[in-house]
Amino acid sequence: MKYRIMAAAALGVVTALPATPALAAAPRTFATSVTGACDTTAGEWVVDWAITNQSDTPALLIVVESTPPASRLSSLPAPQGGATTHAIQRIAGDSPGARLTYIAVWTDYPGGSYQSITDFTAPAPCERAQPSA
């Protein structure tokens, strides 16, 4: 079965649609959003990757790339169908940002695997707060 893949890179959303509508199964989709907060105590960005399984069945997530290398994620929580999970990554305050690339795999859906690439861009350096005198 051949598939067309449509992606909205800005949100890291990947949707797979069967090339032949008559053979359509429930679409298997994921959405990834990212936010960052400056932790002024540590001088680090706390990056929150929110990963939503928009299909009705659980999927296994495999990390393909997580940057920067010094603070990469080694695993991701596997969200149940219809659920959102979070992965937290701490990156250096002077880092320009982070990237997460993963593949979602459905064991009940032969050939069903889809890739998501999402970037976090730090809006400014995150600096450690100076102690009050």
JSON list of N, CA and C in Angstrom, two decimals, residues 55-102:
[
{"chain": "A", "resi": 55, "resn": "SER", "atom": "N", "xyz": [-4.27, 9.68, 16.94]},
{"chain": "A", "resi": 55, "resn": "SER", "atom": "CA", "xyz": [-4.99, 8.48, 16.49]},
{"chain": "A", "resi": 55, "resn": "SER", "atom": "C", "xyz": [-5.65, 7.83, 17.71]},
{"chain": "A", "resi": 56, "resn": "ASP", "atom": "N", "xyz": [-6.36, 6.75, 17.46]},
{"chain": "A", "resi": 56, "resn": "ASP", "atom": "CA", "xyz": [-7.08, 6.10, 18.55]},
{"chain": "A", "resi": 56, "resn": "ASP", "atom": "C", "xyz": [-6.34, 4.92, 19.16]},
{"chain": "A", "resi": 57, "resn": "THR", "atom": "N", "xyz": [-5.10, 4.67, 18.73]},
{"chain": "A", "resi": 57, "resn": "THR", "atom": "CA", "xyz": [-4.33, 3.55, 19.27]},
{"chain": "A", "resi": 57, "resn": "THR", "atom": "C", "xyz": [-2.96, 4.01, 19.73]},
{"chain": "A", "resi": 58, "resn": "PRO", "atom": "N", "xyz": [-2.37, 3.31, 20.70]},
{"chain": "A", "resi": 58, "resn": "PRO", "atom": "CA", "xyz": [-1.04, 3.69, 21.19]},
{"chain": "A", "resi": 58, "resn": "PRO", "atom": "C", "xyz": [0.02, 3.48, 20.11]},
{"chain": "A", "resi": 59, "resn": "ALA", "atom": "N", "xyz": [1.12, 4.20, 20.27]},
{"chain": "A", "resi": 59, "resn": "ALA", "atom": "CA", "xyz": [2.24, 4.08, 19.35]},
{"chain": "A", "resi": 59, "resn": "ALA", "atom": "C", "xyz": [3.54, 4.12, 20.14]},
{"chain": "A", "resi": 60, "resn": "LEU", "atom": "N", "xyz": [4.55, 3.51, 19.59]},
{"chain": "A", "resi": 60, "resn": "LEU", "atom": "CA", "xyz": [5.90, 3.54, 20.15]},
{"chain": "A", "resi": 60, "resn": "LEU", "atom": "C", "xyz": [6.63, 4.69, 19.50]},
{"chain": "A", "resi": 61, "resn": "LEU", "atom": "N", "xyz": [7.36, 5.49, 20.30]},
{"chain": "A", "resi": 61, "resn": "LEU", "atom": "CA", "xyz": [8.14, 6.61, 19.76]},
{"chain": "A", "resi": 61, "resn": "LEU", "atom": "C", "xyz": [9.62, 6.28, 19.83]},
{"chain": "A", "resi": 62, "resn": "ILE", "atom": "N", "xyz": [10.29, 6.48, 18.73]},
{"chain": "A", "resi": 62, "resn": "ILE", "atom": "CA", "xyz": [11.72, 6.21, 18.64]},
{"chain": "A", "resi": 62, "resn": "ILE", "atom": "C", "xyz": [12.44, 7.52, 18.35]},
{"chain": "A", "resi": 63, "resn": "VAL", "atom": "N", "xyz": [13.38, 7.91, 19.22]},
{"chain": "A", "resi": 63, "resn": "VAL", "atom": "CA", "xyz": [14.14, 9.13, 19.03]},
{"chain": "A", "resi": 63, "resn": "VAL", "atom": "C", "xyz": [15.14, 8.90, 17.90]},
{"chain": "A", "resi": 64, "resn": "VAL", "atom": "N", "xyz": [15.08, 9.75, 16.89]},
{"chain": "A", "resi": 64, "resn": "VAL", "atom": "CA", "xyz": [16.02, 9.69, 15.77]},
{"chain": "A", "resi": 64, "resn": "VAL", "atom": "C", "xyz": [17.14, 10.69, 16.02]},
{"chain": "A", "resi": 65, "resn": "GLU", "atom": "N", "xyz": [16.76, 11.90, 16.45]},
{"chain": "A", "resi": 65, "resn": "GLU", "atom": "CA", "xyz": [17.74, 12.95, 16.72]},
{"chain": "A", "resi": 65, "resn": "GLU", "atom": "C", "xyz": [17.20, 13.86, 17.82]},
{"chain": "A", "resi": 66, "resn": "SER", "atom": "N", "xyz": [18.08, 14.22, 18.71]},
{"chain": "A", "resi": 66, "resn": "SER", "atom": "CA", "xyz": [17.76, 15.19, 19.74]},
{"chain": "A", "resi": 66, "resn": "SER", "atom": "C", "xyz": [18.99, 16.05, 19.93]},
{"chain": "A", "resi": 67, "resn": "THR", "atom": "N", "xyz": [18.83, 17.35, 19.71]},
{"chain": "A", "resi": 67, "resn": "THR", "atom": "CA", "xyz": [19.97, 18.25, 19.84]},
{"chain": "A", "resi": 67, "resn": "THR", "atom": "C", "xyz": [19.62, 19.36, 20.83]},
{"chain": "A", "resi": 68, "resn": "PRO", "atom": "N", "xyz": [20.59, 19.98, 21.42]},
{"chain": "A", "resi": 68, "resn": "PRO", "atom": "CA", "xyz": [22.03, 19.80, 21.24]},
{"chain": "A", "resi": 68, "resn": "PRO", "atom": "C", "xyz": [22.50, 18.48, 21.86]},
{"chain": "A", "resi": 69, "resn": "PRO", "atom": "N", "xyz": [23.60, 17.92, 21.34]},
{"chain": "A", "resi": 69, "resn": "PRO", "atom": "CA", "xyz": [24.08, 16.62, 21.79]},
{"chain": "A", "resi": 69, "resn": "PRO", "atom": "C", "xyz": [24.36, 16.54, 23.29]},
{"chain": "A", "resi": 70, "resn": "ALA", "atom": "N", "xyz": [24.82, 17.64, 23.88]},
{"chain": "A", "resi": 70, "resn": "ALA", "atom": "CA", "xyz": [25.16, 17.62, 25.31]},
{"chain": "A", "resi": 70, "resn": "ALA", "atom": "C", "xyz": [23.94, 17.42, 26.21]},
{"chain": "A", "resi": 71, "resn": "SER", "atom": "N", "xyz": [22.76, 17.64, 25.68]},
{"chain": "A", "resi": 71, "resn": "SER", "atom": "CA", "xyz": [21.56, 17.50, 26.52]},
{"chain": "A", "resi": 71, "resn": "SER", "atom": "C", "xyz": [20.45, 16.75, 25.79]},
{"chain": "A", "resi": 72, "resn": "ARG", "atom": "N", "xyz": [20.85, 15.80, 24.97]},
{"chain": "A", "resi": 72, "resn": "ARG", "atom": "CA", "xyz": [19.86, 15.10, 24.16]},
{"chain": "A", "resi": 72, "resn": "ARG", "atom": "C", "xyz": [18.94, 14.21, 24.99]},
{"chain": "A", "resi": 73, "resn": "LEU", "atom": "N", "xyz": [17.76, 13.99, 24.43]},
{"chain": "A", "resi": 73, "resn": "LEU", "atom": "CA", "xyz": [16.81, 13.05, 25.02]},
{"chain": "A", "resi": 73, "resn": "LEU", "atom": "C", "xyz": [17.15, 11.66, 24.52]},
{"chain": "A", "resi": 74, "resn": "SER", "atom": "N", "xyz": [17.12, 10.67, 25.38]},
{"chain": "A", "resi": 74, "resn": "SER", "atom": "CA", "xyz": [17.42, 9.31, 24.94]},
{"chain": "A", "resi": 74, "resn": "SER", "atom": "C", "xyz": [16.16, 8.50, 24.71]},
{"chain": "A", "resi": 75, "resn": "SER", "atom": "N", "xyz": [15.04, 8.95, 25.29]},
{"chain": "A", "resi": 75, "resn": "SER", "atom": "CA", "xyz": [13.79, 8.24, 25.09]},
{"chain": "A", "resi": 75, "resn": "SER", "atom": "C", "xyz": [12.63, 9.21, 25.22]},
{"chain": "A", "resi": 76, "resn": "LEU", "atom": "N", "xyz": [11.48, 8.78, 24.75]},
{"chain": "A", "resi": 76, "resn": "LEU", "atom": "CA", "xyz": [10.27, 9.59, 24.83]},
{"chain": "A", "resi": 76, "resn": "LEU", "atom": "C", "xyz": [9.17, 8.73, 25.43]},
{"chain": "A", "resi": 77, "resn": "PRO", "atom": "N", "xyz": [8.27, 9.33, 26.21]},
{"chain": "A", "resi": 77, "resn": "PRO", "atom": "CA", "xyz": [7.13, 8.57, 26.71]},
{"chain": "A", "resi": 77, "resn": "PRO", "atom": "C", "xyz": [6.20, 8.23, 25.55]},
{"chain": "A", "resi": 78, "resn": "ALA", "atom": "N", "xyz": [5.61, 7.05, 25.56]},
{"chain": "A", "resi": 78, "resn": "ALA", "atom": "CA", "xyz": [4.71, 6.63, 24.49]},
{"chain": "A", "resi": 78, "resn": "ALA", "atom": "C", "xyz": [3.28, 7.00, 24.84]},
{"chain": "A", "resi": 79, "resn": "PRO", "atom": "N", "xyz": [2.69, 7.97, 24.12]},
{"chain": "A", "resi": 79, "resn": "PRO", "atom": "CA", "xyz": [1.33, 8.38, 24.45]},
{"chain": "A", "resi": 79, "resn": "PRO", "atom": "C", "xyz": [0.29, 7.37, 23.96]},
{"chain": "A", "resi": 80, "resn": "GLN", "atom": "N", "xyz": [-0.71, 7.14, 24.79]},
{"chain": "A", "resi": 80, "resn": "GLN", "atom": "CA", "xyz": [-1.84, 6.31, 24.39]},
{"chain": "A", "resi": 80, "resn": "GLN", "atom": "C", "xyz": [-2.63, 7.04, 23.31]},
{"chain": "A", "resi": 81, "resn": "GLY", "atom": "N", "xyz": [-3.52, 6.35, 22.65]},
{"chain": "A", "resi": 81, "resn": "GLY", "atom": "CA", "xyz": [-4.35, 6.98, 21.63]},
{"chain": "A", "resi": 81, "resn": "GLY", "atom": "C", "xyz": [-5.14, 8.14, 22.23]},
{"chain": "A", "resi": 82, "resn": "GLY", "atom": "N", "xyz": [-5.08, 9.30, 21.57]},
{"chain": "A", "resi": 82, "resn": "GLY", "atom": "CA", "xyz": [-5.81, 10.47, 22.02]},
{"chain": "A", "resi": 82, "resn": "GLY", "atom": "C", "xyz": [-5.17, 11.23, 23.16]},
{"chain": "A", "resi": 83, "resn": "ALA", "atom": "N", "xyz": [-3.99, 10.83, 23.60]},
{"chain": "A", "resi": 83, "resn": "ALA", "atom": "CA", "xyz": [-3.35, 11.45, 24.78]},
{"chain": "A", "resi": 83, "resn": "ALA", "atom": "C", "xyz": [-2.14, 12.29, 24.39]},
{"chain": "A", "resi": 84, "resn": "THR", "atom": "N", "xyz": [-1.76, 13.18, 25.31]},
{"chain": "A", "resi": 84, "resn": "THR", "atom": "CA", "xyz": [-0.56, 14.00, 25.16]},
{"chain": "A", "resi": 84, "resn": "THR", "atom": "C", "xyz": [0.41, 13.64, 26.27]},
{"chain": "A", "resi": 85, "resn": "THR", "atom": "N", "xyz": [1.67, 13.47, 25.93]},
{"chain": "A", "resi": 85, "resn": "THR", "atom": "CA", "xyz": [2.73, 13.27, 26.91]},
{"chain": "A", "resi": 85, "resn": "THR", "atom": "C", "xyz": [3.76, 14.37, 26.74]},
{"chain": "A", "resi": 86, "resn": "HIS", "atom": "N", "xyz": [4.61, 14.54, 27.74]},
{"chain": "A", "resi": 86, "resn": "HIS", "atom": "CA", "xyz": [5.61, 15.59, 27.71]},
{"chain": "A", "resi": 86, "resn": "HIS", "atom": "C", "xyz": [7.00, 14.99, 27.94]},
{"chain": "A", "resi": 87, "resn": "ALA", "atom": "N", "xyz": [7.97, 15.54, 27.24]},
{"chain": "A", "resi": 87, "resn": "ALA", "atom": "CA", "xyz": [9.37, 15.22, 27.47]},
{"chain": "A", "resi": 87, "resn": "ALA", "atom": "C", "xyz": [10.06, 16.54, 27.77]},
{"chain": "A", "resi": 88, "resn": "ILE", "atom": "N", "xyz": [10.80, 16.59, 28.86]},
{"chain": "A", "resi": 88, "resn": "ILE", "atom": "CA", "xyz": [11.47, 17.82, 29.29]},
{"chain": "A", "resi": 88, "resn": "ILE", "atom": "C", "xyz": [12.96, 17.70, 29.00]},
{"chain": "A", "resi": 89, "resn": "GLN", "atom": "N", "xyz": [13.50, 18.73, 28.38]},
{"chain": "A", "resi": 89, "resn": "GLN", "atom": "CA", "xyz": [14.92, 18.78, 28.04]},
{"chain": "A", "resi": 89, "resn": "GLN", "atom": "C", "xyz": [15.49, 20.09, 28.56]},
{"chain": "A", "resi": 90, "resn": "ARG", "atom": "N", "xyz": [16.64, 20.04, 29.21]},
{"chain": "A", "resi": 90, "resn": "ARG", "atom": "CA", "xyz": [17.31, 21.24, 29.70]},
{"chain": "A", "resi": 90, "resn": "ARG", "atom": "C", "xyz": [18.51, 21.49, 28.79]},
{"chain": "A", "resi": 91, "resn": "ILE", "atom": "N", "xyz": [18.59, 22.72, 28.25]},
{"chain": "A", "resi": 91, "resn": "ILE", "atom": "CA", "xyz": [19.71, 23.06, 27.38]},
{"chain": "A", "resi": 91, "resn": "ILE", "atom": "C", "xyz": [20.40, 24.31, 27.93]},
{"chain": "A", "resi": 92, "resn": "ALA", "atom": "N", "xyz": [21.65, 24.46, 27.56]},
{"chain": "A", "resi": 92, "resn": "ALA", "atom": "CA", "xyz": [22.45, 25.60, 28.03]},
{"chain": "A", "resi": 92, "resn": "ALA", "atom": "C", "xyz": [21.77, 26.91, 27.69]},
{"chain": "A", "resi": 93, "resn": "GLY", "atom": "N", "xyz": [21.91, 27.88, 28.57]},
{"chain": "A", "resi": 93, "resn": "GLY", "atom": "CA", "xyz": [21.28, 29.18, 28.39]},
{"chain": "A", "resi": 93, "resn": "GLY", "atom": "C", "xyz": [21.76, 29.93, 27.17]},
{"chain": "A", "resi": 94, "resn": "ASP", "atom": "N", "xyz": [22.97, 29.63, 26.68]},
{"chain": "A", "resi": 94, "resn": "ASP", "atom": "CA", "xyz": [23.49, 30.31, 25.50]},
{"chain": "A", "resi": 94, "resn": "ASP", "atom": "C", "xyz": [23.26, 29.51, 24.22]},
{"chain": "A", "resi": 95, "resn": "SER", "atom": "N", "xyz": [22.52, 28.41, 24.33]},
{"chain": "A", "resi": 95, "resn": "SER", "atom": "CA", "xyz": [22.22, 27.58, 23.16]},
{"chain": "A", "resi": 95, "resn": "SER", "atom": "C", "xyz": [21.21, 28.30, 22.27]},
{"chain": "A", "resi": 96, "resn": "PRO", "atom": "N", "xyz": [21.38, 28.21, 20.94]},
{"chain": "A", "resi": 96, "resn": "PRO", "atom": "CA", "xyz": [20.41, 28.85, 20.05]},
{"chain": "A", "resi": 96, "resn": "PRO", "atom": "C", "xyz": [19.07, 28.12, 20.01]},
{"chain": "A", "resi": 97, "resn": "GLY", "atom": "N", "xyz": [19.04, 26.88, 20.47]},
{"chain": "A", "resi": 97, "resn": "GLY", "atom": "CA", "xyz": [17.78, 26.14, 20.45]},
{"chain": "A", "resi": 97, "resn": "GLY", "atom": "C", "xyz": [18.00, 24.64, 20.50]},
{"chain": "A", "resi": 98, "resn": "ALA", "atom": "N", "xyz": [16.94, 23.90, 20.15]},
{"chain": "A", "resi": 98, "resn": "ALA", "atom": "CA", "xyz": [16.97, 22.45, 20.20]},
{"chain": "A", "resi": 98, "resn": "ALA", "atom": "C", "xyz": [16.11, 21.89, 19.07]},
{"chain": "A", "resi": 99, "resn": "ARG", "atom": "N", "xyz": [16.36, 20.64, 18.72]},
{"chain": "A", "resi": 99, "resn": "ARG", "atom": "CA", "xyz": [15.57, 19.94, 17.71]},
{"chain": "A", "resi": 99, "resn": "ARG", "atom": "C", "xyz": [15.24, 18.55, 18.21]},
{"chain": "A", "resi": 100, "resn": "LEU", "atom": "N", "xyz": [14.02, 18.12, 17.93]},
{"chain": "A", "resi": 100, "resn": "LEU", "atom": "CA", "xyz": [13.59, 16.76, 18.25]},
{"chain": "A", "resi": 100, "resn": "LEU", "atom": "C", "xyz": [13.03, 16.12, 16.99]},
{"chain": "A", "resi": 101, "resn": "THR", "atom": "N", "xyz": [13.61, 14.99, 16.61]},
{"chain": "A", "resi": 101, "resn": "THR", "atom": "CA", "xyz": [13.12, 14.20, 15.49]},
{"chain": "A", "resi": 101, "resn": "THR", "atom": "C", "xyz": [12.80, 12.81, 16.03]},
{"chain": "A", "resi": 102, "resn": "TYR", "atom": "N", "xyz": [11.58, 12.36, 15.78]},
{"chain": "A", "resi": 102, "resn": "TYR", "atom": "CA", "xyz": [11.22, 11.02, 16.23]},
{"chain": "A", "resi": 102, "resn": "TYR", "atom": "C", "xyz": [10.35, 10.34, 15.18]}
]
